Short mmCIF file of C-alpha atoms and ligand atoms in Angstrom, two decimals:
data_model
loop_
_atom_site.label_atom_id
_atom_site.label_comp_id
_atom_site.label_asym_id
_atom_site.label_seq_id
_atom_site.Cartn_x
_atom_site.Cartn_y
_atom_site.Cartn_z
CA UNK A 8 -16.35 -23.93 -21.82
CA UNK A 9 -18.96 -23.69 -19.03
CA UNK A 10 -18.57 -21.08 -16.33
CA UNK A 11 -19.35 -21.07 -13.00
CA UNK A 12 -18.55 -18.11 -11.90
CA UNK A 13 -21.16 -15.36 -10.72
CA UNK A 14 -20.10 -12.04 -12.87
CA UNK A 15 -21.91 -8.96 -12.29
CA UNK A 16 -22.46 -6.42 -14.82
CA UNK A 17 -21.94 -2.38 -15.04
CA UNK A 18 -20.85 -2.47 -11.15
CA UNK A 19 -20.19 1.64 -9.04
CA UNK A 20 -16.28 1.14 -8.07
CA UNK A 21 -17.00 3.77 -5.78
CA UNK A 22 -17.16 0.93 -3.24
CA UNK A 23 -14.00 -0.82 -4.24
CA UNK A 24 -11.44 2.40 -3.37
CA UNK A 25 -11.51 3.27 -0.02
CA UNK A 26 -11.10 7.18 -2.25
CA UNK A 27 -15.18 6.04 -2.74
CA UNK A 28 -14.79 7.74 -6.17
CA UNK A 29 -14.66 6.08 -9.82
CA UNK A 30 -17.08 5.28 -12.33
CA UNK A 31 -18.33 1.63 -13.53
CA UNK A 32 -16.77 -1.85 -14.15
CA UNK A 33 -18.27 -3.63 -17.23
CA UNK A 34 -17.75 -6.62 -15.11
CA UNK A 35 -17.33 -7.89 -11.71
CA UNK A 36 -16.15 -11.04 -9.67
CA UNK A 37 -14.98 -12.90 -6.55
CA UNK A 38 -12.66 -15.56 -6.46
CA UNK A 39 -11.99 -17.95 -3.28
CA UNK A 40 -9.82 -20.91 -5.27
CA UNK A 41 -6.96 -20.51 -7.35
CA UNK A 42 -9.03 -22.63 -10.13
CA UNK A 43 -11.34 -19.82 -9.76
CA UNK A 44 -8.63 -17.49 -11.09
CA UNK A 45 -7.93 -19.37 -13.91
CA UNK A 46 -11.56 -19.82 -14.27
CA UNK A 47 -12.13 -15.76 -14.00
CA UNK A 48 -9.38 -15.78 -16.41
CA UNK A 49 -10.69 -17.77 -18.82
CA UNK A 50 -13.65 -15.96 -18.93
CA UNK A 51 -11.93 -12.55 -19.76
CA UNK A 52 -10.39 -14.23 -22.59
CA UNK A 53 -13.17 -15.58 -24.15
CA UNK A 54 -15.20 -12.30 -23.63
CA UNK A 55 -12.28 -10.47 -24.79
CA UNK A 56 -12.52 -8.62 -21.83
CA UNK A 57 -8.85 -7.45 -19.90
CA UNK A 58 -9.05 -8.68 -15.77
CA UNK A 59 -7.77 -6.82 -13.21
CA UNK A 60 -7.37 -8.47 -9.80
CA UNK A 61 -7.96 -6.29 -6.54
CA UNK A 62 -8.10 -6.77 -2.82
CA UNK A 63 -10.09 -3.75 -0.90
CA UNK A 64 -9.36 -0.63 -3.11
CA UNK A 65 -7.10 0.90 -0.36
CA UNK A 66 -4.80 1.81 -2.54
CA UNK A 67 -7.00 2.43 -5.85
CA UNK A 68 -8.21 5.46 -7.26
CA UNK A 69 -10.52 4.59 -9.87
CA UNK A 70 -11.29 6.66 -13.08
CA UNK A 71 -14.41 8.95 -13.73
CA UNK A 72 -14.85 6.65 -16.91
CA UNK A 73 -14.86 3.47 -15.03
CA UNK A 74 -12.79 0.51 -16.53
CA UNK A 75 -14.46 -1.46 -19.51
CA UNK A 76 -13.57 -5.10 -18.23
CA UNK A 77 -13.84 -7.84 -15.88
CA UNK A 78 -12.44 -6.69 -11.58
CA UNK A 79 -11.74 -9.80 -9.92
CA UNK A 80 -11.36 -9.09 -6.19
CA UNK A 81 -9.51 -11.85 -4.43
CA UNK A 82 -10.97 -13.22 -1.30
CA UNK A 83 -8.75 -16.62 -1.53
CA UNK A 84 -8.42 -17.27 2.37
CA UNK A 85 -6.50 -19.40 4.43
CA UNK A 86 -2.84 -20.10 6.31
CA UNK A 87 -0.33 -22.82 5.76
CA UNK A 88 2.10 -22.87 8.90
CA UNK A 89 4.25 -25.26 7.04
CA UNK A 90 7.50 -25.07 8.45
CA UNK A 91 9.76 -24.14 11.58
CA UNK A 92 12.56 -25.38 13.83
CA UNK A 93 13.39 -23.36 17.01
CA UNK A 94 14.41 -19.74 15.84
CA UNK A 95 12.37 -19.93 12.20
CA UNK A 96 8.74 -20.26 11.34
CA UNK A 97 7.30 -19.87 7.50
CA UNK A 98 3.77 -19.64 6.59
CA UNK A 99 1.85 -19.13 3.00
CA UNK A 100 -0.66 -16.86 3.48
CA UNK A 101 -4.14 -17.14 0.82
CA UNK A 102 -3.98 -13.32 -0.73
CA UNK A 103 -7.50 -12.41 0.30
CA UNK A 104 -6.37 -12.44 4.02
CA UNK A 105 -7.06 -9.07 5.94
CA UNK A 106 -3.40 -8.11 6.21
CA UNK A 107 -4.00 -6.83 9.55
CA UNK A 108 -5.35 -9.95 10.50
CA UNK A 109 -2.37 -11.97 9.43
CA UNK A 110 -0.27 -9.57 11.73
CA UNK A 111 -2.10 -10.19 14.85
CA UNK A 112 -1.85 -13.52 14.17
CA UNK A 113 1.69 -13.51 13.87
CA UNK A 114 2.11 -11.33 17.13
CA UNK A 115 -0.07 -13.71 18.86
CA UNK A 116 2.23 -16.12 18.01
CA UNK A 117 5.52 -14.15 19.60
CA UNK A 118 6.87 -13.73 15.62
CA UNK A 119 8.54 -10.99 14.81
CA UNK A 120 9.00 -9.84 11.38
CA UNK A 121 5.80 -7.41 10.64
CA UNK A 122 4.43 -6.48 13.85
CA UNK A 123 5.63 -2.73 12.67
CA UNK A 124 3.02 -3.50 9.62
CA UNK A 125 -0.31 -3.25 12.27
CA UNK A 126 -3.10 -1.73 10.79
CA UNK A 127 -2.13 -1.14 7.36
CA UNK A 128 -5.49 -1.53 5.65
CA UNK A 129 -6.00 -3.98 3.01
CA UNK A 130 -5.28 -7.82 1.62
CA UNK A 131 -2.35 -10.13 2.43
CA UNK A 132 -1.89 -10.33 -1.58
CA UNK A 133 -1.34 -6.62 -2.18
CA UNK A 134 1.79 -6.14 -0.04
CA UNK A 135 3.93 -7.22 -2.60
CA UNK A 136 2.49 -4.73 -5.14
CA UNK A 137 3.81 -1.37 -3.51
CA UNK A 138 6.57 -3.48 -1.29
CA UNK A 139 4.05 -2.19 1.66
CA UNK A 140 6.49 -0.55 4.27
CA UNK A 141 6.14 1.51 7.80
CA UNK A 142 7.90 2.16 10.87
CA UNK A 143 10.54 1.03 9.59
CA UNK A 144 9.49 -2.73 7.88
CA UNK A 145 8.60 -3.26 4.40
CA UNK A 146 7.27 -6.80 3.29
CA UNK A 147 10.41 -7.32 1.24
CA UNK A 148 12.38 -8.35 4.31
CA UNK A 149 10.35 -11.02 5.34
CA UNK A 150 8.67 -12.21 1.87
CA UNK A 151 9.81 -15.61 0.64
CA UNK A 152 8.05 -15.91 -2.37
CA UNK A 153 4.80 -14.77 -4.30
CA UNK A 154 2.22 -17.43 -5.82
CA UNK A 155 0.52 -15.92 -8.82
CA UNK A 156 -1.26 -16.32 -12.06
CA UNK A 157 0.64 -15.41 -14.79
CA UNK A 158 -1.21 -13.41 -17.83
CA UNK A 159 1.46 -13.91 -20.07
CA UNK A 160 1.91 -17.60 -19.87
CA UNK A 161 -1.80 -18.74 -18.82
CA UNK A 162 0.03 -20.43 -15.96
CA UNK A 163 0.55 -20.62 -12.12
CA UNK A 164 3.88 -20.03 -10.92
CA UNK A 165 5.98 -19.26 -7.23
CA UNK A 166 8.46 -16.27 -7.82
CA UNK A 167 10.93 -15.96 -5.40
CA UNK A 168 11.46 -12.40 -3.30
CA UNK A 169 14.36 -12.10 -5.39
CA UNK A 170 12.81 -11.98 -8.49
CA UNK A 171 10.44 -9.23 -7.50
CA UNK A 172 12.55 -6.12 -7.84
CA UNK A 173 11.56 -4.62 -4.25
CA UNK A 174 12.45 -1.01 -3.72
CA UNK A 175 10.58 1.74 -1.98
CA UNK A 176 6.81 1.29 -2.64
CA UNK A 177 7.99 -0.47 -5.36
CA UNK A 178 8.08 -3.78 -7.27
CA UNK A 179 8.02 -5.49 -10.68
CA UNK A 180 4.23 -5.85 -9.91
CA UNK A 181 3.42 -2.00 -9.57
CA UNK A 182 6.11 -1.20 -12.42
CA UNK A 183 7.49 -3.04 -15.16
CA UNK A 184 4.89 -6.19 -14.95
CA UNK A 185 2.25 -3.75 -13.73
CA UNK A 186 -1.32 -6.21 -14.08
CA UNK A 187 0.66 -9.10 -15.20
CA UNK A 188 0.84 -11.30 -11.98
CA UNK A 189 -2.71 -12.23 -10.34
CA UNK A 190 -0.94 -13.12 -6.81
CA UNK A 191 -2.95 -16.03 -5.05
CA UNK A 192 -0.81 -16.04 -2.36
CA UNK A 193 2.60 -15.11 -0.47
CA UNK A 194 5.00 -16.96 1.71
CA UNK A 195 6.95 -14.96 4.45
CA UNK A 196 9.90 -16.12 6.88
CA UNK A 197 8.96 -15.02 10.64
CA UNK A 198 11.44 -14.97 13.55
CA UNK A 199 11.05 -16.62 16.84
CA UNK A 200 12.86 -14.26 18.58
CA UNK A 201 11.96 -10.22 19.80
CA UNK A 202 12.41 -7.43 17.56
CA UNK A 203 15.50 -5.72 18.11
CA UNK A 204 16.09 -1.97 18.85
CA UNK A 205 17.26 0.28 17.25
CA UNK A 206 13.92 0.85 16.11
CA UNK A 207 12.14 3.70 13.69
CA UNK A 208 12.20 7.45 14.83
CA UNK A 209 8.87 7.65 15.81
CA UNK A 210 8.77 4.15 17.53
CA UNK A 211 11.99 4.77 19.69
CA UNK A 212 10.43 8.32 20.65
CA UNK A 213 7.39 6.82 21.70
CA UNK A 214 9.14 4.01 23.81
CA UNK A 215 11.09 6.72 25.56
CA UNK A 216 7.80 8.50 26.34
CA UNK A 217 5.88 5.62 27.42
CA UNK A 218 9.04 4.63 29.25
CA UNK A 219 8.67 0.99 27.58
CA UNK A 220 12.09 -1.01 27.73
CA UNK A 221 11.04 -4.55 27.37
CA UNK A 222 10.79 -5.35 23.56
CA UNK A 223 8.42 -7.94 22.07
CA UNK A 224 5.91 -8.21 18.42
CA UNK A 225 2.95 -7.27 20.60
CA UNK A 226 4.45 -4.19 22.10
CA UNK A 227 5.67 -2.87 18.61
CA UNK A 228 2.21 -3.57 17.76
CA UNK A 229 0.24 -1.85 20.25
CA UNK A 230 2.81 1.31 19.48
CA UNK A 231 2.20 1.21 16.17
CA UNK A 232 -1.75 0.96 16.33
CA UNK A 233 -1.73 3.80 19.38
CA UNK A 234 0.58 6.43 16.67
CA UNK A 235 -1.41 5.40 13.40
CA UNK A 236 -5.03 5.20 15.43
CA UNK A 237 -4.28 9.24 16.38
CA UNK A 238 -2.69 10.01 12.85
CA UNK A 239 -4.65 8.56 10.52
CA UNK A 240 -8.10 8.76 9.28
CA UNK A 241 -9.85 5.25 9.42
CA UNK A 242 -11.22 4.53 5.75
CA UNK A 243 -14.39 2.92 7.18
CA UNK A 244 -15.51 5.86 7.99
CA UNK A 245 -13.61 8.48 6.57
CA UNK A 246 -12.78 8.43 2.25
CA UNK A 247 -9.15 8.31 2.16
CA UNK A 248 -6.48 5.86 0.57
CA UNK A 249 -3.66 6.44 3.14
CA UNK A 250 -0.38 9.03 2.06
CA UNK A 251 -1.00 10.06 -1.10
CA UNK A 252 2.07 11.23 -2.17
CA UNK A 253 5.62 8.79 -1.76
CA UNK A 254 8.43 10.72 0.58
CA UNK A 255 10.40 11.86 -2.64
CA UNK A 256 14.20 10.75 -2.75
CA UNK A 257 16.75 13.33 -3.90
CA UNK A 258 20.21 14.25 -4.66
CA UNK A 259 22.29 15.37 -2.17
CA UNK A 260 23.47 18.37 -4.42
CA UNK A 261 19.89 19.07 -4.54
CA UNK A 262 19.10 19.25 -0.72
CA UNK A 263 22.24 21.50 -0.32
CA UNK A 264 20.74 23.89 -2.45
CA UNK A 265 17.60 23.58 -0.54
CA UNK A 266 18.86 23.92 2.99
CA UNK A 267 20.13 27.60 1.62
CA UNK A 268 16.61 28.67 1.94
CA UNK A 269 15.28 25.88 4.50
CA UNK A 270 17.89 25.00 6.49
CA UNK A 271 15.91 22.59 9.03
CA UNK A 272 14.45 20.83 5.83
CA UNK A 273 14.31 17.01 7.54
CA UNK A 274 15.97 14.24 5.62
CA UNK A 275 16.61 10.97 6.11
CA UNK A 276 19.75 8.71 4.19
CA UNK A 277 18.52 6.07 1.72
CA UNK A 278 20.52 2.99 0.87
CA UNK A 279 22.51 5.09 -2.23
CA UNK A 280 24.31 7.59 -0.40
CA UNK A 281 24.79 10.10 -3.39
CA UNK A 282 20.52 10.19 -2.54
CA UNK A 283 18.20 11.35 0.56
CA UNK A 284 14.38 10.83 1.02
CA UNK A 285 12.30 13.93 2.17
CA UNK A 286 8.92 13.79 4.22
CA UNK A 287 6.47 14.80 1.90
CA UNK A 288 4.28 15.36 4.60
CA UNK A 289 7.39 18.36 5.92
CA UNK A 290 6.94 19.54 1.57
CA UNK A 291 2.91 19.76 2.08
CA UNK A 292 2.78 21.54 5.57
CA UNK A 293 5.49 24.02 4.55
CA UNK A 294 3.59 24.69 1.33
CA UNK A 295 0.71 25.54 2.97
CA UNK A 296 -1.48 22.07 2.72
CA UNK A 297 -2.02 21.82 6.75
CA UNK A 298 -5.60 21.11 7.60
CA UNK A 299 -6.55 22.68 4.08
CA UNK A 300 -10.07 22.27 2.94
CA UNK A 301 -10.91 23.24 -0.33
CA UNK A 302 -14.25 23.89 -1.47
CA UNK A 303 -14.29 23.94 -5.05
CA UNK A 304 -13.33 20.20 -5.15
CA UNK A 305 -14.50 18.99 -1.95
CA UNK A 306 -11.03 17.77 -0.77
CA UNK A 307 -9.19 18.17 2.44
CA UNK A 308 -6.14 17.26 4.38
CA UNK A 309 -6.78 15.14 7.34
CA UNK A 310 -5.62 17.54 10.01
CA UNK A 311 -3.18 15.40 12.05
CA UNK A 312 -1.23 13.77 8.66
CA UNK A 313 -1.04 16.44 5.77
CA UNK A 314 -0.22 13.38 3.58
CA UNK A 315 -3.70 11.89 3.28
CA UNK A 316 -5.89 13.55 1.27
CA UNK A 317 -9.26 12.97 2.27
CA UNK A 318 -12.75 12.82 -0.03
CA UNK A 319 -15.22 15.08 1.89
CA UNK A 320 -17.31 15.89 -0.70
CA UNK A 321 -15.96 15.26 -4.29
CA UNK A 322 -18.30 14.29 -6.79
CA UNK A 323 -15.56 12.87 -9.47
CA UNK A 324 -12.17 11.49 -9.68
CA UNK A 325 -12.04 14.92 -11.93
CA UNK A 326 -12.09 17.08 -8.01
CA UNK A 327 -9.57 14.92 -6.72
CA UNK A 328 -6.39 15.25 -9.39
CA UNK A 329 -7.45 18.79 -9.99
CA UNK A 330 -6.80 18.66 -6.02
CA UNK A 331 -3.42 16.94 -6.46
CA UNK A 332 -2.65 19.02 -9.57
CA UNK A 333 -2.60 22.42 -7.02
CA UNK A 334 -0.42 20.71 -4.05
CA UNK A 335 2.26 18.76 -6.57
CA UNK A 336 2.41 22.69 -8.57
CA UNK A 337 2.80 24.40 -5.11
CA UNK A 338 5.61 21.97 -4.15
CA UNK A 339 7.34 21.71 -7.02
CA UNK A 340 7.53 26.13 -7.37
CA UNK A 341 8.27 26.12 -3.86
CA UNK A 342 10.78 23.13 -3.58
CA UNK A 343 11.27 22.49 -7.46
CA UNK A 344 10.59 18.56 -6.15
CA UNK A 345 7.79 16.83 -8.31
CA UNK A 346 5.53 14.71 -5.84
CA UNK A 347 4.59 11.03 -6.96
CA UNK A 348 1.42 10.15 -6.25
CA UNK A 349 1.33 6.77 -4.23
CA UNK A 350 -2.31 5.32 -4.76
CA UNK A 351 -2.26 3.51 -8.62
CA UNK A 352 -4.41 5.40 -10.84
CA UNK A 353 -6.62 2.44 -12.51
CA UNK A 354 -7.01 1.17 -15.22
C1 FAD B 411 -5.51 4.82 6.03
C2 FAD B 411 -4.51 4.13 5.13
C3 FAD B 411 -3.22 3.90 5.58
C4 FAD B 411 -2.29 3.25 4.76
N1 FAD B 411 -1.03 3.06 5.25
C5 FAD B 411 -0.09 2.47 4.48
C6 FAD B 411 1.23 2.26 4.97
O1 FAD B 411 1.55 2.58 6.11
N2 FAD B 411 2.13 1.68 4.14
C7 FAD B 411 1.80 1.28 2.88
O2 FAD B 411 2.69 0.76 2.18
N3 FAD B 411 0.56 1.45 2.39
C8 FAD B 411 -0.40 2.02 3.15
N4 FAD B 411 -1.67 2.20 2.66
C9 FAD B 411 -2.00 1.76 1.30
C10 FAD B 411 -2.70 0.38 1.24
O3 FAD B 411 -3.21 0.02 2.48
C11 FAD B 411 -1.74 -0.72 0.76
O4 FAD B 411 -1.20 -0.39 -0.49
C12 FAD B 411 -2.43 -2.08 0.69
O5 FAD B 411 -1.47 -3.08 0.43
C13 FAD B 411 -3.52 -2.16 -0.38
O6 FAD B 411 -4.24 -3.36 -0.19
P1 FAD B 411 -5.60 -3.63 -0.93
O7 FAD B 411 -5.98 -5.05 -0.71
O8 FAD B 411 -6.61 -2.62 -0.54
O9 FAD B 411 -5.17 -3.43 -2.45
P2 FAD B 411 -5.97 -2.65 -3.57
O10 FAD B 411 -6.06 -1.21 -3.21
O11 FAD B 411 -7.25 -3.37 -3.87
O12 FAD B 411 -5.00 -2.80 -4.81
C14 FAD B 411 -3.80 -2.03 -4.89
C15 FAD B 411 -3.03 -2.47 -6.15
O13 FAD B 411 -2.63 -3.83 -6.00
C16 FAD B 411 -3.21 -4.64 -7.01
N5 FAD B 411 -3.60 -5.89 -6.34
C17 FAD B 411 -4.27 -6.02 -5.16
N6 FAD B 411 -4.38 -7.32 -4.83
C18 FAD B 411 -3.79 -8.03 -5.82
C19 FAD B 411 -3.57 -9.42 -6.07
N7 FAD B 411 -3.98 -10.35 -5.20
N8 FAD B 411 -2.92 -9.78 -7.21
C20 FAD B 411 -2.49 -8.86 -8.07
N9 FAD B 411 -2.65 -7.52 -7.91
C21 FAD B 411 -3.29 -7.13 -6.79
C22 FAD B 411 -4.40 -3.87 -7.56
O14 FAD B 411 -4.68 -4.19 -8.90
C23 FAD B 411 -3.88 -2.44 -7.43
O15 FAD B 411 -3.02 -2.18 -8.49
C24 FAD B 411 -2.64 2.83 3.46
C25 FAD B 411 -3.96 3.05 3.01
C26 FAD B 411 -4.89 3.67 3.83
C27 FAD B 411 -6.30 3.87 3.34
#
């Protein structure tokens, strides 16, 4: 077989995790078409090589010993607006789409359905991977179906949002078909109609403050870009890949015994009501993680969002879990709750 494909060789992933940290790829490529994919594919196979596909490393923290195969990064662009009637509107999205871009699309459009989505950073085709969620929408409630390359059967195929095992920051595609699916694409159902309070804590409290009363996509937008643009750490400039840690989710026997010694330790209810969710951004501050900067790895907490751990001046991926390794022990003897980290540690 002839290939067509450009593939570089022994290529820094420093500059595919927003983290900026990792070692080398053995190999490297781009894809625009789905026969590219197969093509990329191919390739692997007959260099006996394994692929991984990626969008912009916002979510990736590479390894110090780099990954000994071929990174295909997914720029497959382009939107389908292929059907609506007066209240409905669906659209298949190509994966390499700047996901923030598809938003303001959307809200330029008067949809409503992930306007509380603005500014998360990263590809259309990774928001199924982690079910990407905030302010109170997660792309499982408006995702259709997924369009992907499947490893296991050489094929292309359309799963349904039904098949893909959403949960919090969770799928099949980050769990138990973790690198399976190369997604090409995803279809979402968008509302003509405005969103609908009640809306998420920190939404509703900043409509009361701005005194906003009039509800439409764009304003949810423009909230949500004014909160995250003063909370979070932009990774254009500044080496971060968003919370690392999930908001842990735990008995209710266990909070009990926690609100003995914390009493005004904030939960929130989850869907199984023997279960809550803590903030682990509440777990870091009260350990002692606020606006910590620690020399000896060159890590820090952005100041305004404990959650995000931020790459000042790490030199591996080595300074960064030995980083994680001190908050997760500090939590868990404080709290005895074992933080998860969110960003997928590759390969
Ligand atoms: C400042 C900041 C804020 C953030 N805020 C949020 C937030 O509010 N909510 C939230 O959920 N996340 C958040 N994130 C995390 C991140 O933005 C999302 O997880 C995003 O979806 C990652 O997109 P990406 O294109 O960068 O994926 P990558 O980081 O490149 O990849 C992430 C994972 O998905 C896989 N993957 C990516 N694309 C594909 C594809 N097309 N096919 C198959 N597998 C693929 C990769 O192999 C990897 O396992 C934040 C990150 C940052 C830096």
């Amino acid at each position: 077989m002839k290939f067509m494909l450009q593939i570089a060789e022994n290529v820094s992933l420093s500059q595919y995790s927003t983290m900026r940290l990792g070692g080398t790829a053995r190999y490297l490529c781009s894809v625009q078409t789905r026969s590219e994919v197969a093509e990329a594919v191919a390739w692997a196979i007959t260099h006996q090589t394994p692929p991984i596909m990626i969008g912009t490393g916002s979510n990736i923290i590479w390894k110090d010993e780099g990954f000994d195969g071929l990174i295909i990064v997914n720029n497959i662009m382009g939107y389908e607006d292929f059907a609506e009637d007066e209240t409905n509107h669906y659209l298949t999205i190509g994966a390499g789409e700047t996901w923030d871009s598809v938003v303001a699309r959307s809200v330029q459009s008067g949809l409503t359905g992930i306007e509380a989505l603005s500014l998360v950073p990263g590809t259309a085709g990774a928001t199924p991977i982690q079910n990407v969620g905030a302010y109170g929408q997660d792309i499982s409630q408006t995702l259709v179906s997924v369009e992907a390359f499947d490893l296991t059967t050489q094929s292309f195929l359309t799963l349904p949002a039904s098949d893909c095992n959403f949960s919090y920051r969770a799928s099949r595609f980050n769990r138990e078909d973790r690198g399976r699916f190369l997604i090409t694409g995803i279809t979402l159902h968008l509302m003509k109609q405005n969103p609908l309070p009640p809306f998420y804590g920190a939404l509703e409290k900043y409509f009361t403050e701005h005194s906003i009363t009039q509800y439409g996509p764009a304003v949810v937008r423009n909230a949500v870009i004014d909160i995250r643009s003063h909370k979070l750490p932009d990774p254009a400039t500044t080496a971060n890949c968003g919370s690392f840690f999930a908001n842990p989710i735990i008995d209710q026997d266990a909070l009990l015994d926690l609100q003995v010694a914390y009493p005004d330790i904030p939960h929130w209810p989850t869907d199984d009501p023997e279960k809550v969710k803590i903030p682990a951004a509440w777990l870091l501050e009260s350990a002692g993680f606020k606006d910590f900067r620690d020399e000896a790895t060159g890590m820090a907490t952005w100041p305004a969002q404990p959650l995000v751990l931020v790459n000042e001046k790490a030199r591996t991926v080595a300074d960064l879990l030995a980083f994680k390794a001190r908050i997760v022990e500090t939590v868990k003897e404080k709290f005895s709750i074992e933080l998860v980290q969110e960003p997928e540690l590759l390969p």
